[in-house]
Structure formats: C-alpha cells, structure tokens
Short mmCIF file of C-alpha atoms in Angstrom, two decimals:
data_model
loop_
_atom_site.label_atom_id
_atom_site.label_comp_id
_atom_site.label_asym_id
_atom_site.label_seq_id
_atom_site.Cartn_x
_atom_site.Cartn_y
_atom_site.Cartn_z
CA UNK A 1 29.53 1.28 22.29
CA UNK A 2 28.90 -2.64 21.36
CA UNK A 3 26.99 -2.48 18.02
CA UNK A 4 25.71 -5.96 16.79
CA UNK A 5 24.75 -6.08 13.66
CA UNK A 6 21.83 -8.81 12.85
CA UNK A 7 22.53 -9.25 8.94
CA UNK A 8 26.28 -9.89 8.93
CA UNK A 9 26.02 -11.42 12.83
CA UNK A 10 29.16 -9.14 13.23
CA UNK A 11 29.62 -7.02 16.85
CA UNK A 12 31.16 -3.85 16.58
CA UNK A 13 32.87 -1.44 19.69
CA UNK A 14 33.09 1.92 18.50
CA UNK A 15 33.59 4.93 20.35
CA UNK A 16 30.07 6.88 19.52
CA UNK A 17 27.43 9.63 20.61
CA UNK A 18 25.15 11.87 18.54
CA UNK A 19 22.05 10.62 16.52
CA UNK A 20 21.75 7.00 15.51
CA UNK A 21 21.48 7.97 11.59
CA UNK A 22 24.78 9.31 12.35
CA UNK A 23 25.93 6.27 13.45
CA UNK A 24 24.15 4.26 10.71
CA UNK A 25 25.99 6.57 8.05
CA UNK A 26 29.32 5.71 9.56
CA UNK A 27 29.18 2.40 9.18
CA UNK A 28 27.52 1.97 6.10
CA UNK A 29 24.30 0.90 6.77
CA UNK A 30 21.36 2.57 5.40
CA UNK A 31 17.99 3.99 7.92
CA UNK A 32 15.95 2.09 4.98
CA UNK A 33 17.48 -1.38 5.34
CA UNK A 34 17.94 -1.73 9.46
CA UNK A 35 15.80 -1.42 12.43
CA UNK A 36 17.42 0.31 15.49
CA UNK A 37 17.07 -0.90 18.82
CA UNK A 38 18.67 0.60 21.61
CA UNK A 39 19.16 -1.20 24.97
CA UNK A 40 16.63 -3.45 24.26
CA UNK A 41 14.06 -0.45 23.17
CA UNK A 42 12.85 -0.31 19.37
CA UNK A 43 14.01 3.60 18.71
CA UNK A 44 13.77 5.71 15.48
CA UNK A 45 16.65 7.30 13.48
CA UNK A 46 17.11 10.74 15.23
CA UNK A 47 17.29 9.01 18.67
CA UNK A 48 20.63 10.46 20.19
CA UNK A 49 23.12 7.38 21.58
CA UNK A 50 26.17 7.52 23.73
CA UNK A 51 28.96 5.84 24.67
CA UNK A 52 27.44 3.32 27.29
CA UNK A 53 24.92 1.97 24.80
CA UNK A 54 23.99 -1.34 23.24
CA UNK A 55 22.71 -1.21 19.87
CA UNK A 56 21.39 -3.87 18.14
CA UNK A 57 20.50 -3.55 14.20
CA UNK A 58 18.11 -5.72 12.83
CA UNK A 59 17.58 -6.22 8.97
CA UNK A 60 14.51 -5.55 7.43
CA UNK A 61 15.38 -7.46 4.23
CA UNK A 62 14.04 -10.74 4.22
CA UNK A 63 14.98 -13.96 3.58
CA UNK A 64 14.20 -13.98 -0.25
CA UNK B 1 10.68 12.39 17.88
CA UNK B 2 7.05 12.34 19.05
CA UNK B 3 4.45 10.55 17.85
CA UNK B 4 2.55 12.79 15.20
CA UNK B 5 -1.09 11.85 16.79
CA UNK B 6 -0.21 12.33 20.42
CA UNK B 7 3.25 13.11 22.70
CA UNK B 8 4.44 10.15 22.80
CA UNK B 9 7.80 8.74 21.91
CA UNK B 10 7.40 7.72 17.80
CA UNK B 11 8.63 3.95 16.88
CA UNK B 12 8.02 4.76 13.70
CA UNK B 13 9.24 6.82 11.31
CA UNK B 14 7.27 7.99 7.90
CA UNK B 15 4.90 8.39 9.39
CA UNK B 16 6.11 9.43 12.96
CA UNK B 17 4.08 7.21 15.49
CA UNK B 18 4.20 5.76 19.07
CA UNK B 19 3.59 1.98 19.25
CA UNK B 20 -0.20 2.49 19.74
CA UNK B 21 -1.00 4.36 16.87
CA UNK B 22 1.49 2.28 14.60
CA UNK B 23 -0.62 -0.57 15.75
CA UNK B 24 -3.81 1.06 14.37
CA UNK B 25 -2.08 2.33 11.10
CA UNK B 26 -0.98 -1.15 10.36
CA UNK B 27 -4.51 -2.60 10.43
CA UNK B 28 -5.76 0.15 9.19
CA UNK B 29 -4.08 0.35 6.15
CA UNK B 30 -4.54 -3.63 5.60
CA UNK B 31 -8.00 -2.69 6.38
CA UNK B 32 -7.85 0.20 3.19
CA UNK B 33 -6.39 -1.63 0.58
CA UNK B 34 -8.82 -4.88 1.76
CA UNK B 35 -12.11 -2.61 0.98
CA UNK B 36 -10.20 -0.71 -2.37
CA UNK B 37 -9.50 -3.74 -4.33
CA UNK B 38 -12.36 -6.37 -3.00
CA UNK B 39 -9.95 -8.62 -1.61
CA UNK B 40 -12.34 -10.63 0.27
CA UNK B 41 -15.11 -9.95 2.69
CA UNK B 42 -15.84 -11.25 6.25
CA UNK B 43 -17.67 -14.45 4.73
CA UNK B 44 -14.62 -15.47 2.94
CA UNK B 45 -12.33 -18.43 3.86
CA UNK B 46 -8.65 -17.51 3.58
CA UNK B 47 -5.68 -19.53 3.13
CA UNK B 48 -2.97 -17.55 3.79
CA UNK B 49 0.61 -18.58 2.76
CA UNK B 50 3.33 -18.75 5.30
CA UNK B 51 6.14 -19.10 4.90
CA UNK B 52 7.46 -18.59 9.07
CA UNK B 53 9.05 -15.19 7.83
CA UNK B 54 7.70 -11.69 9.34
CA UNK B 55 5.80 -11.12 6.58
CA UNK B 56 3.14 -13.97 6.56
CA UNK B 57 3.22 -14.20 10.17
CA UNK B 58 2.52 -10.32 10.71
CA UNK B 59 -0.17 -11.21 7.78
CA UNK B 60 -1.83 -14.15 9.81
CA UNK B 61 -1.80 -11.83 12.76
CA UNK B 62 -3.63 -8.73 11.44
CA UNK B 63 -6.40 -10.75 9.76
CA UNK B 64 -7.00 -12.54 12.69
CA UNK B 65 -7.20 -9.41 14.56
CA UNK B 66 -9.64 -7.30 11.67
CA UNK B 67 -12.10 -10.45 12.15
CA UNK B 68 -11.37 -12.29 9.01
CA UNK B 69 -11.47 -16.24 8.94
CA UNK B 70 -7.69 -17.72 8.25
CA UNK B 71 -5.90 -20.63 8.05
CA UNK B 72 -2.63 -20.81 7.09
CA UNK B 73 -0.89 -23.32 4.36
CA UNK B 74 3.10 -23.59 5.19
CA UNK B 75 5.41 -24.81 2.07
CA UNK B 76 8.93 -26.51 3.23
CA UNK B 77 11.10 -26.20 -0.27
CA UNK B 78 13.84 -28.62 0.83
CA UNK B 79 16.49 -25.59 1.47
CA UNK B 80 18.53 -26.72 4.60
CA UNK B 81 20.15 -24.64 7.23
CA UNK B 82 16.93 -21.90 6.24
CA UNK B 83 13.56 -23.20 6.15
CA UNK B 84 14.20 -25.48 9.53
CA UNK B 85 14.71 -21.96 11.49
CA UNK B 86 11.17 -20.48 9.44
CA UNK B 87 9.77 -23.39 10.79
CA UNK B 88 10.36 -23.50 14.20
CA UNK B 89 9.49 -19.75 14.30
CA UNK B 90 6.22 -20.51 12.90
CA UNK B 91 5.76 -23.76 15.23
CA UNK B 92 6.06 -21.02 18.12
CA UNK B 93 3.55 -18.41 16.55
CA UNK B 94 1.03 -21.30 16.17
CA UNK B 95 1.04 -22.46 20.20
CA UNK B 96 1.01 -18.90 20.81
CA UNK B 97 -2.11 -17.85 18.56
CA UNK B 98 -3.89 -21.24 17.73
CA UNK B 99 -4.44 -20.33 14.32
CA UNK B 100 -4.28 -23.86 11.92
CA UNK B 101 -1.63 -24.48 9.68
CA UNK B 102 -1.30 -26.93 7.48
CA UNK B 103 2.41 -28.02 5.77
CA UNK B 104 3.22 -29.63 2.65
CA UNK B 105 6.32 -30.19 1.25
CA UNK B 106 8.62 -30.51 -2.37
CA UNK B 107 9.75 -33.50 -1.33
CA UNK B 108 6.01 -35.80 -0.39
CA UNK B 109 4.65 -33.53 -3.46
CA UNK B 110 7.31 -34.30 -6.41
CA UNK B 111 9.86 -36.63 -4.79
CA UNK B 112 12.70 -34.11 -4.18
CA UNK B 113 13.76 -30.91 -2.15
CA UNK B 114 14.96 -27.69 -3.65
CA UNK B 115 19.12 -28.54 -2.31
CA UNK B 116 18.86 -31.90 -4.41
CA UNK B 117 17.48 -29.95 -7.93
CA UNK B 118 20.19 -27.14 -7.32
CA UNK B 119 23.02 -30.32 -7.04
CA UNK B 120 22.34 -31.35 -10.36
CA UNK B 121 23.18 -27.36 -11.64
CA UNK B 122 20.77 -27.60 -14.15
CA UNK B 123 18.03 -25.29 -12.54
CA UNK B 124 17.37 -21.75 -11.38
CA UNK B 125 16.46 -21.81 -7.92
CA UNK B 126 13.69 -19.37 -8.12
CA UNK B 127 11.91 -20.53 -11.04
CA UNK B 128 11.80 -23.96 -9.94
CA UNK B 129 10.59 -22.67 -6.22
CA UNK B 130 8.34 -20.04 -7.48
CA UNK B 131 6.75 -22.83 -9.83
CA UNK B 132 6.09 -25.35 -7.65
CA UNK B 133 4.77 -23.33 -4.84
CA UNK B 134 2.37 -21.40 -6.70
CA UNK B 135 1.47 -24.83 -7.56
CA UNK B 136 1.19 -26.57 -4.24
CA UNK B 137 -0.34 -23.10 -3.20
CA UNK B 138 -3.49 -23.61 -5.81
CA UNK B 139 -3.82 -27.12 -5.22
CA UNK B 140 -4.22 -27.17 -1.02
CA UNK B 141 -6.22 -23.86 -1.06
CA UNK B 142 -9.33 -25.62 -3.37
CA UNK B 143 -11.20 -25.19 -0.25
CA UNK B 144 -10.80 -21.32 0.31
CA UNK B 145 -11.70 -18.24 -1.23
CA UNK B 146 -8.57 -16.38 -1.55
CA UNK B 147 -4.63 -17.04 -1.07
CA UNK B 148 -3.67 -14.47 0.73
CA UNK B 149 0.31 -13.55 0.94
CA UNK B 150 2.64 -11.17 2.49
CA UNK B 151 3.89 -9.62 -0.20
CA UNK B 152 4.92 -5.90 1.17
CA UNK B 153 4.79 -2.33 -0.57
CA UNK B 154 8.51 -3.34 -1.31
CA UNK B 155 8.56 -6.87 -2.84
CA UNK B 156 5.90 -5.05 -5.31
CA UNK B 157 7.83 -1.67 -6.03
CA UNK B 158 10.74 -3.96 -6.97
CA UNK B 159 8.26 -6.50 -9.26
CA UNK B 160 7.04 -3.69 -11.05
CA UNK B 161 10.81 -2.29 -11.83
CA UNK B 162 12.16 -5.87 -12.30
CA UNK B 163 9.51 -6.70 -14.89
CA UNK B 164 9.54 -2.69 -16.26
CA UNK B 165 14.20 -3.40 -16.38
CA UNK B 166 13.70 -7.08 -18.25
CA UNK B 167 11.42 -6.06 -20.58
CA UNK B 168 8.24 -8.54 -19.05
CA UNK B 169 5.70 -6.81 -20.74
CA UNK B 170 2.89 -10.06 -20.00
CA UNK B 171 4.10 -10.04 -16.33
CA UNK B 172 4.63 -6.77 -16.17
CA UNK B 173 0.79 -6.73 -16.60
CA UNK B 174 0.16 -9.42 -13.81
CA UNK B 175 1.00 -7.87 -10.59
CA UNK B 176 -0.92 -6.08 -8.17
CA UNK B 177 -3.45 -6.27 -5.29
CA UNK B 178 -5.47 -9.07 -6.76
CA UNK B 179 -4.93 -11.60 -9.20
CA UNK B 180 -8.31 -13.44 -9.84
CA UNK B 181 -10.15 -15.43 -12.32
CA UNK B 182 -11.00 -15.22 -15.48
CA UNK B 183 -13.17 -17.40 -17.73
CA UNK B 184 -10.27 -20.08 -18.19
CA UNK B 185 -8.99 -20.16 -14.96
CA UNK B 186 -12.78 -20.50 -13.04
CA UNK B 187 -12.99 -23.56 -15.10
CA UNK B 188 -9.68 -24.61 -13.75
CA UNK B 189 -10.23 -23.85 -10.00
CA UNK B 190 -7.49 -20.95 -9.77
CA UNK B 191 -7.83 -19.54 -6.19
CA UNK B 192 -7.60 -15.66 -6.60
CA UNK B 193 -4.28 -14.59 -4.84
CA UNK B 194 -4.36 -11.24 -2.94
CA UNK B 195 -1.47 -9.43 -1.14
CA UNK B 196 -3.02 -6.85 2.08
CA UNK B 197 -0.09 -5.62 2.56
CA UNK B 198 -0.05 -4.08 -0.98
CA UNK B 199 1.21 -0.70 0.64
CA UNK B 200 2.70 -1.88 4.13
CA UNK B 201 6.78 -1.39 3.80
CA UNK B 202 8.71 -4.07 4.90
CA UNK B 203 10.26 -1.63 7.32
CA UNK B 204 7.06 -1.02 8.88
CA UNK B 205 6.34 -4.92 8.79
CA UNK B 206 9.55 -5.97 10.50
CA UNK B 207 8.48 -2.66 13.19
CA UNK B 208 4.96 -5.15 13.89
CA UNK B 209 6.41 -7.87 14.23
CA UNK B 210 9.03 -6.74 16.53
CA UNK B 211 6.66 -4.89 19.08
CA UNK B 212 4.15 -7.82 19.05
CA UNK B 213 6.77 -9.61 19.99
CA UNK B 214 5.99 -12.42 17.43
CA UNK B 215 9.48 -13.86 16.51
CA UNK B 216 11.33 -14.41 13.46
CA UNK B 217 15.14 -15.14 13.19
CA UNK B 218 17.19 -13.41 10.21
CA UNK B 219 17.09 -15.62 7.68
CA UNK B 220 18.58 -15.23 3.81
CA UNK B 221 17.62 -17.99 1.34
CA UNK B 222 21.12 -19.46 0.57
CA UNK B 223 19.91 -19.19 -3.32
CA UNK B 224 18.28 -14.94 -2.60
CA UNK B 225 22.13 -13.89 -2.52
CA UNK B 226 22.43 -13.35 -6.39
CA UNK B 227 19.41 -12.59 -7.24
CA UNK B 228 18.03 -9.96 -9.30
CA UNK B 229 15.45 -9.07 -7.42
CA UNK B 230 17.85 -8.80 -4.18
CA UNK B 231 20.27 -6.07 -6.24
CA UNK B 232 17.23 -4.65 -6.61
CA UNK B 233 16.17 -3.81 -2.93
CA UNK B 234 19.95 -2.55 -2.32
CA UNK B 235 19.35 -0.24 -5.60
CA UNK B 236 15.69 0.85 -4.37
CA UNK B 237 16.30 0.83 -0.62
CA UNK B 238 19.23 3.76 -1.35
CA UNK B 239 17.06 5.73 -3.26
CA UNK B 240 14.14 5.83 -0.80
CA UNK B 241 16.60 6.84 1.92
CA UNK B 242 17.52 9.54 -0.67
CA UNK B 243 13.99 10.48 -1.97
CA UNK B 244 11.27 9.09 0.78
CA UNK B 245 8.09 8.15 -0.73
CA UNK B 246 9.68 6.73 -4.01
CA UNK B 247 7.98 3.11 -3.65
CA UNK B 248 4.96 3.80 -3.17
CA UNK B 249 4.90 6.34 -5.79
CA UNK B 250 6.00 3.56 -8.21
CA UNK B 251 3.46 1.18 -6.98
CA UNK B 252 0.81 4.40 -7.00
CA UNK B 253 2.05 5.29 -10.67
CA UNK B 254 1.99 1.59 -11.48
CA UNK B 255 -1.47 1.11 -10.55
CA UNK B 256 -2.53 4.75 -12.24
CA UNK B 257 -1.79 3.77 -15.22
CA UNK B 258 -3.79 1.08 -15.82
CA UNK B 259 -7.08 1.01 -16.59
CA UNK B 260 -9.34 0.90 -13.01
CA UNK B 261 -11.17 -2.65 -14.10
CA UNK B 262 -7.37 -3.67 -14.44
CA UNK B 263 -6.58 -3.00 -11.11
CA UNK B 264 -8.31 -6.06 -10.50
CA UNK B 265 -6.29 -8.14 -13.11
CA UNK B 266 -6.65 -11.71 -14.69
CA UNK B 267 -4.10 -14.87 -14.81
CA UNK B 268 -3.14 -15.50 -18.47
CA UNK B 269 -5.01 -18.08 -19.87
CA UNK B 270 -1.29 -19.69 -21.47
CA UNK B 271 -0.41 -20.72 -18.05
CA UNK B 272 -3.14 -23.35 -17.89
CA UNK B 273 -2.92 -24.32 -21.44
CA UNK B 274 -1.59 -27.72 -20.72
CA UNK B 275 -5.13 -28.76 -18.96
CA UNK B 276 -7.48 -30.79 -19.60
CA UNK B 277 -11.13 -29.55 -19.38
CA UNK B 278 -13.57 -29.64 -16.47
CA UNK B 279 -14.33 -28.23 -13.18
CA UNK B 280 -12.41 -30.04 -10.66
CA UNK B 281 -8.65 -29.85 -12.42
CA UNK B 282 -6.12 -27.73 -10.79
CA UNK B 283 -3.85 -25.49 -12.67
CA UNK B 284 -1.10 -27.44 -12.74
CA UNK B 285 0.33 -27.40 -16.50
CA UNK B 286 3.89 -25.63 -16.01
CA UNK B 287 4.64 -27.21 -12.95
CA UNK B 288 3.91 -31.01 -13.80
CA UNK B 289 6.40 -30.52 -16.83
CA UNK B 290 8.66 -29.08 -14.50
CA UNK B 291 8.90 -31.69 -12.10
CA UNK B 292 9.22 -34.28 -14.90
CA UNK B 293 11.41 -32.34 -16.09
CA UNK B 294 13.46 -32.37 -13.15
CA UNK B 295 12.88 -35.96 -12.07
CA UNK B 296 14.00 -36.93 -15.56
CA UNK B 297 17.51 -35.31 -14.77
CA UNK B 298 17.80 -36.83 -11.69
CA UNK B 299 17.27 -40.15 -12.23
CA UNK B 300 19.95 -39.86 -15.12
CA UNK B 301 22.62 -38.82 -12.73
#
C-alpha cells in the first residue's frame, strides 16, 4: 500500500488491510488531525483498506 | 458507515453523513449560529477576511450560497515560500466564483513585509502579524457592516484554553461569536468582527472544501511551528480523539458561563486609547506605534 502523507510530504509502502483507523494508529497519526482519502475517494475512519490501495492523508491543521 | 439521514455512504464522521447531507449541515449550522448571535442580516455588507486558506475560502463560499452580500479583503504579510501558494489558491477560487477581492499588503501599508521584521530578531511573529492585520482589517472594511472570518470551532476551543493556561483574564473575556461596538469604539469606526463558523470543526471545514472541490495547498506559516497555540491543537486534537465532543463542550461551557448580553461582547476601550476624537478615525493606536516601532529598528540596522 503507497500511503502519502500531505503534512510531512513523506510516501509510505506498507504492507496493510483492515480499517483505516487501524492504519492511522500504526503510524502515528491521529483520525482528529488527517483526512482519509482512498483512491481518490474522501472515506471515513472505519472504511476497510487493502493491500492494492492508495491512500492519501491530508492535514486538517492549517497553516497558522 | 452510512449516512445517519439516509443509506448512503457517510463522508463524515460525528455526525455520520453522505456528501449531501454534510452539505446541508454545513450551511446549516453557519446558518444557526448566524441567527443565535445577530451576526448580520441579509441587508448587511460583509467583508470577509481571506486569507486563500480553507477556512475563509469555505467561509466566502457558504455566505455566498445562504444569500448574504460578500466581498472579500485578502492581507499578503510578506512571509515568502507561504502566502505566494494562499494566493494563487485564492486567485483560482475568484475566476471560479466571481466573488471581489480586494488585497492589501504590509509592505504598501507600513513599508516592510513580515520576513524583513523577523531578520532584525527583535519581534514576535504573531504579535506583529496579528497587530497589523486586525489593523489593515478595520481600516479597508469602513465600508461594510461586519468582518467576517473563518475562525473554526477549533481555533476558538484552543483561544479560550490559551487565554484560560496564560492567565489572559481581559482577553480571556474578548472572544466569541461577535465582537462589536461599544460606545468608544462606534466613535472610532470599529467594524464588528464575527466568526460563522463559531461551531464548524476544522475537520469538517477541510471535508467542504475538499468535496466542493475548491482548492487549497497544505500550507504551515514558517513562524506557526513554535507556537503556543500550535502545541495546543496537538494537545486538544488527542484528547478529542480520546473524548469526542470535548471542543465544543469548552466553547459551549465557555459561552455558558457568561452572562447572555455577554455573548455578544465589546472591544476594550484601552485598545483605542491612543486616538484622537471624532467620527471618521480608525482604530489604529497599537498598531501605528508598532510599525514605528519597527521602522525605527530597521532603519538603525
């Protein structure tokens, strides 16, 4: 799975599938801080991801 | 998850909704907090402060959509390789909705940018930004109503607790859905300031923006970093994860505890202290000493 990560601009591949607060909790990112969006689709937290997904997390902080 | 309101797929989460009745909550909760605090009424003129982030631009959007008259006023600080990218977002947004915008600057307003004060190391970023914007703010909006900004249920849950954790007692007095005139400041042409997104989360802002489709690149202030307010947001953001509900239940306490006729609060009159009387000055007192101040400093470098 290719996990990009809008904050940091990092790209992750990780070998993932279950829920994507699951996912969020093993990288250390909280639900509260990121927007999930999976294959181009804005999904919510309990949305279930495998392998062959691209997720992209977008921050919900703001510029200051 | 479903949508709570129909079987849809939910976009949103707390509450649970599919795009089309996120849409409506949005504007309808704008639409609340508009009528509970008289923040303005369809006859009003509003200037609304944009900054090219999600938040003002997601602000611009929904009034223009709920029928109210806006125009919007766009500040550029000075702050290179961050307000450039705002800017171009917003220079997008405006072809797209035709809504006016009009952009001053630090620099053609007191002779410098935000980058050149920070070189000399004797400023704080955000006091010197904060001042002069609220200043530039008052003095372009003479012509409206109401400033309205995009200040989100989260930028006020972490006022409240910054002012509550530094011991602000005056300030901690000043925030909330309106901040209008009193007798001091009518006489000094202070536009009332008014924030519709009182109890919109930023997570639910970013979620509008994104399925309208109305762009705004990531962007961090390269002076946010170390603020307070940003150690903040990581502290509060954890513990709504942990205990949902928790900032609007600050910003609900916050607001409870004050008197009602307070919910509507008033500028302190000290802020304007260094005016002159009659009708057509603009409040303008700390900020002129500030840029003296800072033009002062420069010049002796």
């Amino acid at each position: 799975m290719k996990i990009t990560i809008e904050r940091t601009k990092e790209t992750i591949e990780k070998e993932f599938s279950g829920k994507a607060m699951d996912l969020l909790k093993e990288i250390g990112v909280l639900v509260e801080d990121v927007l999930i969006i999976k294959n181009g689709q804005l999904v919510t937290e309990d949305e279930e991801l495998d392998d062959s997904d691209e997720i992209k997390l977008l921050s919900v902080i703001s510029g200051g | 998850m479903n949508c709570e309101q129909c079987d849809q797929r939910a976009i949103s989460t707390k509450p649970s909704l599919c795009k089309d009745h996120f849409d409506s909550f949005i504007l309808k909760t704008a639409q609340e907090t508009i009528d509970q605090f008289g923040l303005f009424t369809k006859n009003d003129r509003i200037c609304v402060a944009v900054s090219g982030g999600k938040d003002s631009l997601a602000l611009l959007d929904v009034l223009t959509r709920l029928g109210y008259a806006v125009e919007g006023l766009f500040i550029n600080e000075g702050i290179t390789n961050y307000r450039e990218f705002s800017l171009k977002d917003l220079d997008d947004f405006i072809k797209r909705s035709g809504i006016k915008v009009r952009t001053v600057s630090f620099e053609q307003e007191a002779g410098f940018g935000l980058d050149t004060v920070m070189k000399t190391k004797q400023f704080h970023a955000c006091t010197v930004c904060g001042t002069l914007r609220r200043y530039l703010l008052n003095k372009y909006a003479q012509d409206y109503d109401v400033i309205a900004t995009g200040h989100n249920m989260d930028d006020e849950a972490q006022t409240v607790l910054m002012n509550l954790a530094r011991g602000n007692s005056s300030l901690f007095l000043r925030t909330g859905p309106k901040t209008t005139e009193n007798e001091a400041s009518i006489k000094r042409r202070f536009v009332p300031r008014v924030k519709p997104f009182y109890f919109v989360s930023e997570k639910h802002l970013l979620t509008y923006t994104v399925i309208h489709r109305i762009k705004t690149d990531f962007g961090e202030c390269p002076y946010a970093p170390d603020s307070y307010r940003m150690h903040l947001t990581e502290i509060l953001n954890r513990y709504e994860e942990e205990h949902p509900g928790t900032k609007k239940h600050i910003l609900e306490t916050y607001l409870a505890l004050r008197e009602p006729q307070q919910h509507v609060i008033s500028i302190e009159k000290e802020e304007f202290d260094h005016l002159s009387a009659g009708d057509v000055e603009i409040p303008s007192g700390k900020a002129e000493e500030l840029i003296e101040e800072i033009a002062s400093v420069l010049k002796n470098q």
